[in-house]
C-alpha cells in the first residue's frame, strides 16, 4: 500500500512535470556589462571552487527532489550520474519517508552509491527531531544537511504543519549537535534579511535562499487538491533579491541560490550578487524526464561551457575576479535594492 507521503512525492514530481519548469524572470533586471577589452581566452577560464572541503568543477548543484517512494530511485540515479560526471553538488529529497519506512532507503542511498566522493546533502524538514536528522545524514553519508523551512507550502497542504513555534529551537539543536554543517533552506518564498538574521543569531552559517519565481509549491499543492490558486502562491521574495538580502547579513558560510534558475546567465548573475553556488531542481527534473540521463549530463556540461564563455565576455578568469564585473540593476530589482539594501554589497 502506498502511504500518503509516498503518494505526495509522486504527485509533486508529476505536477512539476505537468506545469513545466519555471524561469525566474527577475534575473532579467540584472544586466551584465561586457568587457570588450577583455584579454581572456576560453582555455584559461576556471570555474572550479571548493565547497565544504570538496572540489567542484563549477559552483552548481542539483537541488533536493526525490527518493521517498518506490520507483523514484531512477531519478536520484540519473541526477547522481549527472552530478558525478560534471563534478557538481547534489541534494536528495526529504528523507522522512526513508526513515519511517526502511524499504525506501535505497531510493536515497543510490545517490551516494553512484557518486561515492561527490558533494551530497541530506534533506529534512527543520521541524524534525535531532535523532531523525542524524539518521538522514548517516543514510547517505552526507557532507551537510539541508533543513527546509516551507511555511507557505505546509499551510497550502491539507495534511501540512500548522505550528512552527519549535523551528528556531530545533535548528539551533541541529547546529549544536550534528557532526555535519547545517544549511537552512527555504522552498520558494525566499529568505529575507530578517529571517537570515534570526537564523544567523542561533548559529546558522549556510543558507539556501529558495527564492520566488521558480517551482511554486503552494501552487502545486493547490493543484493537487484541484483548487484555484490562492494568495499564498503569490507571496515571495524573488531569487536574485533574496540572494542580496541574505548576503547583506554577511553570513559566515555559503549562500546557495535556488528558485527558477534555468540558464548559465542566471547562474553567473547569482554568483555576482553574492551566492557561492547556484542550484536547480525543476529544470533538471524536466530535462531528465524529456531527454534521459545522458542528455541531462550533456546539458549541464553545456551550461558549464556557456558559463566559461560568459566569463571571457565579462573579462574574468575565475570566481575570485568576479568583483571586477560591472552590472546594472533595473526595474523591480532596482526598486527592491533602493528600499531594502541601500548600500550596494561589497562583493
Ligand atoms: C519534484 C520536486 C520535489 C521537491 N522535493 C523537495 C524536498 O523533498 N525537500 C526540499 O527541501 N525541497 C524540495 N524541492 C524544492 C527544490 O529543492 C527547490 O528548492 C525548488 O524546486 C525551487 O527550485 P527550482 O525553481 O529550480 O525548481 C522539490 C522540488 C521539486 C520540483
CSV table of C-alpha atoms and ligand atoms in Angstrom, one decimal:
chain,number,residue,atom,x,y,z
A,1,UNK,CA,0.0,0.0,0.0
A,2,UNK,CA,1.4,3.4,-0.9
A,3,UNK,CA,1.2,5.8,2.1
A,4,UNK,CA,0.3,9.5,1.9
A,5,UNK,CA,3.9,10.6,2.0
A,6,UNK,CA,4.9,8.4,-1.0
A,7,UNK,CA,1.8,9.4,-2.9
A,8,UNK,CA,2.6,13.1,-2.2
A,9,UNK,CA,6.1,12.7,-3.5
A,10,UNK,CA,4.9,11.2,-6.8
A,11,UNK,CA,2.2,14.0,-7.0
A,12,UNK,CA,5.0,16.6,-6.7
A,13,UNK,CA,7.1,15.0,-9.4
A,14,UNK,CA,4.1,14.6,-11.8
A,15,UNK,CA,2.6,18.1,-11.1
A,16,UNK,CA,6.1,19.7,-11.6
A,17,UNK,CA,6.4,17.9,-14.9
A,18,UNK,CA,2.9,18.9,-16.0
A,19,UNK,CA,3.5,22.6,-15.1
A,20,UNK,CA,6.9,22.7,-16.8
A,21,UNK,CA,10.0,24.2,-15.2
A,22,UNK,CA,9.7,27.9,-14.4
A,23,UNK,CA,12.4,30.5,-15.1
A,24,UNK,CA,12.7,33.4,-12.5
A,25,UNK,CA,12.2,36.4,-14.8
A,26,UNK,CA,13.5,38.8,-12.1
A,27,UNK,CA,17.0,37.9,-13.3
A,28,UNK,CA,16.2,40.0,-16.4
A,29,UNK,CA,16.5,43.1,-14.3
A,30,UNK,CA,20.2,42.3,-13.7
A,31,UNK,CA,22.2,43.3,-16.7
A,32,UNK,CA,25.8,42.2,-17.1
A,33,UNK,CA,28.2,44.6,-18.8
A,34,UNK,CA,30.5,43.0,-21.3
A,35,UNK,CA,34.2,44.0,-21.3
A,36,UNK,CA,35.2,44.4,-25.0
A,37,UNK,CA,38.8,45.0,-24.0
A,38,UNK,CA,38.9,41.5,-22.3
A,39,UNK,CA,42.2,39.7,-22.9
A,40,UNK,CA,40.8,36.4,-21.7
A,41,UNK,CA,40.8,33.1,-23.5
A,42,UNK,CA,38.3,30.3,-23.0
A,43,UNK,CA,41.0,27.8,-22.1
A,44,UNK,CA,42.3,30.0,-19.2
A,45,UNK,CA,38.9,30.3,-17.5
A,46,UNK,CA,38.5,28.3,-14.3
A,47,UNK,CA,35.1,27.8,-12.7
A,48,UNK,CA,36.5,25.4,-10.0
A,49,UNK,CA,35.6,26.0,-6.4
A,50,UNK,CA,35.8,24.2,-3.0
A,51,UNK,CA,32.6,23.9,-1.0
A,52,UNK,CA,32.5,22.1,2.3
A,53,UNK,CA,36.1,21.0,1.6
A,54,UNK,CA,35.2,19.2,-1.7
A,55,UNK,CA,36.2,20.4,-5.1
A,56,UNK,CA,33.6,21.2,-7.7
A,57,UNK,CA,34.3,21.8,-11.4
A,58,UNK,CA,31.7,24.7,-11.2
A,59,UNK,CA,29.6,26.2,-8.5
A,60,UNK,CA,26.4,24.3,-9.5
A,61,UNK,CA,24.1,21.9,-7.7
A,62,UNK,CA,21.1,19.7,-8.4
A,63,UNK,CA,18.8,20.5,-5.6
A,64,UNK,CA,16.6,18.3,-3.4
A,65,UNK,CA,13.8,16.5,-5.2
A,66,UNK,CA,13.5,12.8,-4.9
A,67,UNK,CA,13.8,9.5,-3.2
A,68,UNK,CA,10.9,8.6,-0.9
A,69,UNK,CA,8.7,6.4,-3.0
A,70,UNK,CA,9.0,3.1,-4.9
A,71,UNK,CA,10.1,3.9,-8.5
A,72,UNK,CA,11.7,7.2,-7.7
A,73,UNK,CA,15.2,5.8,-7.4
A,74,UNK,CA,15.7,6.2,-11.1
A,75,UNK,CA,15.5,10.0,-10.6
A,76,UNK,CA,18.2,10.1,-7.9
A,77,UNK,CA,20.2,7.6,-10.0
A,78,UNK,CA,20.1,9.9,-13.1
A,79,UNK,CA,20.8,13.1,-11.0
A,80,UNK,CA,23.8,11.4,-9.3
A,81,UNK,CA,25.3,10.3,-12.6
A,82,UNK,CA,24.9,13.9,-14.0
A,83,UNK,CA,26.4,15.3,-10.8
A,84,UNK,CA,29.3,12.9,-10.8
A,85,UNK,CA,30.1,13.3,-14.5
A,86,UNK,CA,30.1,17.1,-14.2
A,87,UNK,CA,31.6,17.2,-10.7
A,88,UNK,CA,28.9,19.3,-9.2
A,89,UNK,CA,26.9,19.1,-5.9
A,90,UNK,CA,23.6,17.4,-5.3
A,91,UNK,CA,21.0,17.0,-2.6
A,92,UNK,CA,18.4,14.2,-2.1
A,93,UNK,CA,14.8,15.0,-1.4
A,94,UNK,CA,13.3,14.9,2.1
A,95,UNK,CA,14.4,11.7,3.8
A,96,UNK,CA,11.5,11.4,6.2
A,97,UNK,CA,9.8,8.7,4.1
A,98,UNK,CA,13.0,6.6,4.1
A,99,UNK,CA,13.4,6.9,7.9
A,100,UNK,CA,9.8,5.8,8.6
A,101,UNK,CA,9.9,3.1,6.0
A,102,UNK,CA,13.3,1.4,5.7
A,103,UNK,CA,12.2,-0.3,2.4
A,104,UNK,CA,12.6,3.2,0.8
A,105,UNK,CA,16.2,3.9,2.0
A,106,UNK,CA,17.7,2.6,-1.3
A,107,UNK,CA,15.8,5.4,-3.2
A,108,UNK,CA,18.2,7.9,-1.5
A,109,UNK,CA,21.3,5.7,-0.9
A,110,UNK,CA,21.6,5.2,-4.7
A,111,UNK,CA,22.9,8.8,-4.9
A,112,UNK,CA,25.9,8.0,-2.6
A,113,UNK,CA,26.4,4.6,-4.2
A,114,UNK,CA,26.8,6.2,-7.7
A,115,UNK,CA,28.8,9.2,-6.6
A,116,UNK,CA,30.9,8.0,-3.6
A,117,UNK,CA,33.2,11.0,-3.5
A,118,UNK,CA,30.7,13.7,-4.5
A,119,UNK,CA,29.4,16.6,-2.5
A,120,UNK,CA,26.0,15.3,-1.3
A,121,UNK,CA,23.5,16.8,1.0
A,122,UNK,CA,20.8,15.2,3.2
A,123,UNK,CA,17.4,16.9,3.4
A,124,UNK,CA,14.7,17.1,6.1
A,125,UNK,CA,12.1,19.5,7.5
A,126,UNK,CA,13.5,21.8,10.1
A,127,UNK,CA,10.8,20.5,12.4
A,128,UNK,CA,12.2,17.0,12.5
A,129,UNK,CA,13.9,15.6,15.7
A,130,UNK,CA,17.6,15.6,16.1
A,131,UNK,CA,17.6,11.7,16.0
A,132,UNK,CA,15.8,11.8,12.7
A,133,UNK,CA,18.4,14.3,11.4
A,134,UNK,CA,21.3,12.0,12.5
A,135,UNK,CA,19.7,9.1,10.6
A,136,UNK,CA,19.3,11.2,7.5
A,137,UNK,CA,22.9,12.2,7.5
A,138,UNK,CA,24.2,8.7,8.1
A,139,UNK,CA,21.8,7.1,5.5
A,140,UNK,CA,23.7,8.8,2.6
A,141,UNK,CA,27.0,9.7,4.4
A,142,UNK,CA,26.0,13.3,3.8
A,143,UNK,CA,28.6,16.1,3.7
A,144,UNK,CA,26.0,18.5,5.1
A,145,UNK,CA,22.2,18.6,5.8
A,146,UNK,CA,19.6,21.0,4.3
A,147,UNK,CA,16.8,21.7,6.8
A,148,UNK,CA,13.9,23.1,4.8
A,149,UNK,CA,11.6,25.8,6.1
A,150,UNK,CA,8.4,26.0,3.9
A,151,UNK,CA,5.6,27.6,5.8
A,152,UNK,CA,3.6,28.5,2.7
A,153,UNK,CA,3.8,25.0,1.3
A,154,UNK,CA,2.8,23.4,4.6
A,155,UNK,CA,-0.1,25.8,5.0
A,156,UNK,CA,-1.3,25.1,1.5
A,157,UNK,CA,-1.3,21.3,2.2
A,158,UNK,CA,-4.4,19.8,3.8
A,159,UNK,CA,-2.2,17.5,5.8
A,160,UNK,CA,0.6,20.1,6.3
A,161,UNK,CA,2.1,21.6,9.5
A,162,UNK,CA,0.2,24.5,11.2
A,163,UNK,CA,2.5,25.2,14.1
A,164,UNK,CA,6.1,26.5,13.6
A,165,UNK,CA,7.0,27.6,17.1
A,166,UNK,CA,9.7,24.9,17.5
A,167,UNK,CA,11.6,25.8,14.3
A,168,UNK,CA,14.4,28.0,15.8
A,169,UNK,CA,14.9,25.8,18.8
A,170,UNK,CA,15.1,22.8,16.6
A,171,UNK,CA,17.6,24.3,14.1
A,172,UNK,CA,19.7,25.5,17.0
A,173,UNK,CA,19.9,22.0,18.4
A,174,UNK,CA,20.9,20.7,14.9
A,175,UNK,CA,23.7,23.3,14.6
A,176,UNK,CA,25.0,22.4,18.1
A,177,UNK,CA,24.7,18.6,17.9
A,178,UNK,CA,25.1,17.4,14.3
A,179,UNK,CA,28.5,16.4,13.1
A,180,UNK,CA,27.9,18.0,9.7
A,181,UNK,CA,27.2,21.6,8.6
A,182,UNK,CA,23.5,22.7,8.6
A,183,UNK,CA,22.1,24.7,5.6
A,184,UNK,CA,18.8,26.4,6.2
A,185,UNK,CA,16.8,26.1,3.0
A,186,UNK,CA,13.7,28.0,2.0
A,187,UNK,CA,11.4,26.5,-0.6
A,188,UNK,CA,10.1,29.1,-2.9
A,189,UNK,CA,9.2,32.1,-0.7
A,190,UNK,CA,12.8,33.3,-0.3
A,191,UNK,CA,14.8,34.1,2.8
A,192,UNK,CA,14.6,37.8,3.8
A,193,UNK,CA,17.4,39.7,5.6
A,194,UNK,CA,15.3,39.5,8.8
A,195,UNK,CA,14.9,35.7,8.7
A,196,UNK,CA,18.5,35.2,7.8
A,197,UNK,CA,19.5,37.3,10.8
A,198,UNK,CA,17.3,35.2,13.1
A,199,UNK,CA,18.9,32.0,11.8
A,200,UNK,CA,22.4,33.5,12.0
A,201,UNK,CA,21.7,34.5,15.6
A,202,UNK,CA,21.2,30.9,16.5
A,203,UNK,CA,24.4,29.8,14.8
A,204,UNK,CA,23.4,29.0,11.2
A,205,UNK,CA,26.2,29.8,8.8
A,206,UNK,CA,24.8,28.4,5.5
A,207,UNK,CA,21.7,29.4,3.6
A,208,UNK,CA,19.8,28.2,0.5
A,209,UNK,CA,17.7,31.2,-0.3
A,210,UNK,CA,14.9,29.2,-2.1
A,211,UNK,CA,13.6,32.4,-3.8
A,212,UNK,CA,10.3,33.1,-5.6
A,213,UNK,CA,9.9,32.8,-9.3
A,214,UNK,CA,10.7,29.1,-9.8
A,215,UNK,CA,8.8,26.0,-8.8
A,216,UNK,CA,5.9,27.2,-6.7
A,217,UNK,CA,4.8,24.6,-4.1
A,218,UNK,CA,1.8,26.5,-2.9
A,219,UNK,CA,0.5,26.3,-6.5
A,220,UNK,CA,1.4,22.7,-6.8
A,221,UNK,CA,-0.4,21.8,-3.5
A,222,UNK,CA,-3.4,23.7,-4.7
A,223,UNK,CA,-3.4,21.8,-8.0
A,224,UNK,CA,-3.2,18.5,-6.0
A,225,UNK,CA,-6.4,19.5,-4.3
A,226,UNK,CA,-8.0,20.7,-7.5
A,227,UNK,CA,-8.3,24.2,-6.0
A,228,UNK,CA,-7.8,27.6,-7.7
A,229,UNK,CA,-4.5,29.4,-7.0
A,230,UNK,CA,-4.7,31.3,-3.7
A,231,UNK,CA,-2.9,34.3,-2.4
A,232,UNK,CA,-0.4,32.1,-0.7
A,233,UNK,CA,1.2,31.2,-4.0
A,234,UNK,CA,1.9,34.9,-4.7
A,235,UNK,CA,3.9,35.6,-1.6
A,236,UNK,CA,7.7,35.5,-2.0
A,237,UNK,CA,11.0,37.3,-2.4
A,238,UNK,CA,12.4,36.8,-5.9
A,239,UNK,CA,15.6,34.7,-6.0
A,240,UNK,CA,18.2,37.4,-7.1
A,241,UNK,CA,16.8,39.7,-4.4
A,242,UNK,CA,16.8,37.0,-1.7
A,243,UNK,CA,20.5,36.4,-2.5
A,244,UNK,CA,21.2,40.1,-1.9
A,245,UNK,CA,19.1,40.1,1.3
A,246,UNK,CA,21.0,37.2,2.7
A,247,UNK,CA,24.4,38.5,1.5
A,248,UNK,CA,23.6,41.7,3.3
A,249,UNK,CA,23.9,40.0,6.7
A,250,UNK,CA,27.4,38.7,5.9
A,251,UNK,CA,26.8,35.1,6.7
A,252,UNK,CA,30.0,33.3,7.7
A,253,UNK,CA,29.3,30.3,5.4
A,254,UNK,CA,27.9,29.6,2.0
A,255,UNK,CA,24.9,31.1,0.1
A,256,UNK,CA,23.1,28.8,-2.3
A,257,UNK,CA,20.8,30.5,-4.9
A,258,UNK,CA,17.7,28.4,-5.8
A,259,UNK,CA,14.4,29.3,-7.4
A,260,UNK,CA,13.8,29.4,-11.2
A,261,UNK,CA,17.4,29.1,-12.3
A,262,UNK,CA,17.5,27.5,-15.8
A,263,UNK,CA,20.5,29.0,-17.7
A,264,UNK,CA,24.1,29.9,-17.4
A,265,UNK,CA,23.4,33.7,-17.4
A,266,UNK,CA,21.2,33.4,-14.3
A,267,UNK,CA,23.9,31.3,-12.6
A,268,UNK,CA,26.6,33.9,-13.2
A,269,UNK,CA,24.2,36.7,-12.0
A,270,UNK,CA,23.5,34.8,-8.8
A,271,UNK,CA,27.3,34.5,-8.1
A,272,UNK,CA,27.9,38.2,-8.8
A,273,UNK,CA,25.0,39.2,-6.4
A,274,UNK,CA,26.6,37.1,-3.6
A,275,UNK,CA,25.8,33.4,-4.0
A,276,UNK,CA,28.5,30.8,-3.8
A,277,UNK,CA,26.6,28.1,-5.6
A,278,UNK,CA,23.6,28.2,-7.9
A,279,UNK,CA,21.1,25.2,-7.6
A,280,UNK,CA,18.4,23.9,-9.9
A,281,UNK,CA,15.5,21.5,-9.4
A,282,UNK,CA,12.5,21.8,-11.7
A,283,UNK,CA,14.7,22.4,-14.8
A,284,UNK,CA,16.8,19.3,-14.1
A,285,UNK,CA,13.7,17.1,-13.5
A,286,UNK,CA,12.1,18.3,-16.7
A,287,UNK,CA,15.2,17.8,-18.8
A,288,UNK,CA,15.7,14.3,-17.5
A,289,UNK,CA,12.1,13.4,-18.0
A,290,UNK,CA,12.1,14.6,-21.6
A,291,UNK,CA,15.5,13.5,-22.7
A,292,UNK,CA,17.1,11.0,-20.3
A,293,UNK,CA,20.3,10.7,-18.3
A,294,UNK,CA,22.9,11.1,-21.0
A,295,UNK,CA,21.3,14.3,-22.3
A,296,UNK,CA,21.0,15.7,-18.8
A,297,UNK,CA,24.7,15.1,-18.2
A,298,UNK,CA,25.4,16.9,-21.5
A,299,UNK,CA,23.0,19.7,-20.8
A,300,UNK,CA,24.9,20.5,-17.5
A,301,UNK,CA,28.3,20.3,-19.4
A,302,UNK,CA,26.9,22.7,-22.0
A,303,UNK,CA,25.8,25.1,-19.2
A,304,UNK,CA,29.4,25.0,-17.7
A,305,UNK,CA,30.9,25.6,-21.1
A,306,UNK,CA,28.5,28.6,-21.6
A,307,UNK,CA,29.5,30.0,-18.2
A,308,UNK,CA,33.1,29.9,-19.3
A,309,UNK,CA,32.2,31.8,-22.5
A,310,UNK,CA,30.4,34.4,-20.4
A,311,UNK,CA,33.5,34.7,-18.2
A,312,UNK,CA,35.5,35.6,-21.3
A,313,UNK,CA,33.0,38.2,-22.4
A,314,UNK,CA,33.0,39.7,-18.9
A,315,UNK,CA,36.8,39.7,-18.9
A,316,UNK,CA,37.4,37.5,-15.9
A,317,UNK,CA,39.3,34.3,-15.4
A,318,UNK,CA,37.8,32.9,-12.2
A,319,UNK,CA,35.3,33.5,-9.5
A,320,UNK,CA,37.8,35.4,-7.4
A,321,UNK,CA,37.9,38.1,-10.1
A,322,UNK,CA,34.1,38.5,-10.1
A,323,UNK,CA,34.4,41.7,-8.1
A,324,UNK,CA,35.7,43.3,-11.3
A,325,UNK,CA,32.4,42.7,-13.2
A,326,UNK,CA,30.1,45.6,-13.7
A,327,UNK,CA,26.3,45.2,-13.8
A,328,UNK,CA,23.2,47.4,-13.8
A,329,UNK,CA,20.1,46.7,-11.8
A,330,UNK,CA,16.8,47.7,-13.4
A,331,UNK,CA,13.1,47.9,-12.7
A,332,UNK,CA,11.8,45.9,-9.8
A,333,UNK,CA,15.2,44.6,-8.6
A,334,UNK,CA,16.5,48.1,-8.5
A,335,UNK,CA,13.4,49.3,-6.5
A,336,UNK,CA,14.0,46.5,-4.0
A,337,UNK,CA,17.6,47.3,-3.6
A,338,UNK,CA,16.7,51.0,-3.1
A,339,UNK,CA,14.2,50.3,-0.5
A,340,UNK,CA,15.8,47.4,1.3
A,341,UNK,CA,19.5,47.3,0.7
A,342,UNK,CA,20.6,50.9,0.4
A,343,UNK,CA,24.3,50.3,0.2
A,344,UNK,CA,25.3,48.1,-2.7
A,345,UNK,CA,27.2,45.0,-1.4
A,346,UNK,CA,30.9,44.8,-1.4
A,347,UNK,CA,31.4,41.6,-3.3
B,1,LIG,C1,9.5,17.4,-7.6
B,1,LIG,C2,10.2,18.2,-6.5
B,1,LIG,C3,10.3,17.7,-5.3
B,1,LIG,C4,11.0,18.5,-4.3
B,1,LIG,N1,11.2,18.0,-3.0
B,1,LIG,C5,11.9,18.7,-2.1
B,1,LIG,C6,12.2,18.1,-0.9
B,1,LIG,O1,11.9,17.0,-0.6
B,1,LIG,N2,12.9,18.9,0.0
B,1,LIG,C7,13.2,20.2,-0.3
B,1,LIG,O2,13.9,20.9,0.6
B,1,LIG,N3,12.9,20.8,-1.5
B,1,LIG,C8,12.3,20.0,-2.4
B,1,LIG,N4,12.0,20.6,-3.6
B,1,LIG,C9,12.3,22.0,-3.9
B,1,LIG,C10,13.6,22.2,-4.7
B,1,LIG,O3,14.7,21.7,-4.0
B,1,LIG,C11,13.8,23.7,-5.0
B,1,LIG,O4,14.1,24.4,-3.8
B,1,LIG,C12,12.6,24.3,-5.7
B,1,LIG,O5,12.1,23.4,-6.6
B,1,LIG,C13,13.0,25.6,-6.4
B,1,LIG,O6,13.9,25.4,-7.4
B,1,LIG,P1,13.5,25.3,-9.0
B,1,LIG,O7,12.7,26.6,-9.3
B,1,LIG,O8,14.8,25.2,-9.7
B,1,LIG,O9,12.7,24.1,-9.1
B,1,LIG,C14,11.4,19.8,-4.6
B,1,LIG,C15,11.2,20.3,-5.9
B,1,LIG,C16,10.6,19.5,-6.9
B,1,LIG,C17,10.5,20.1,-8.3
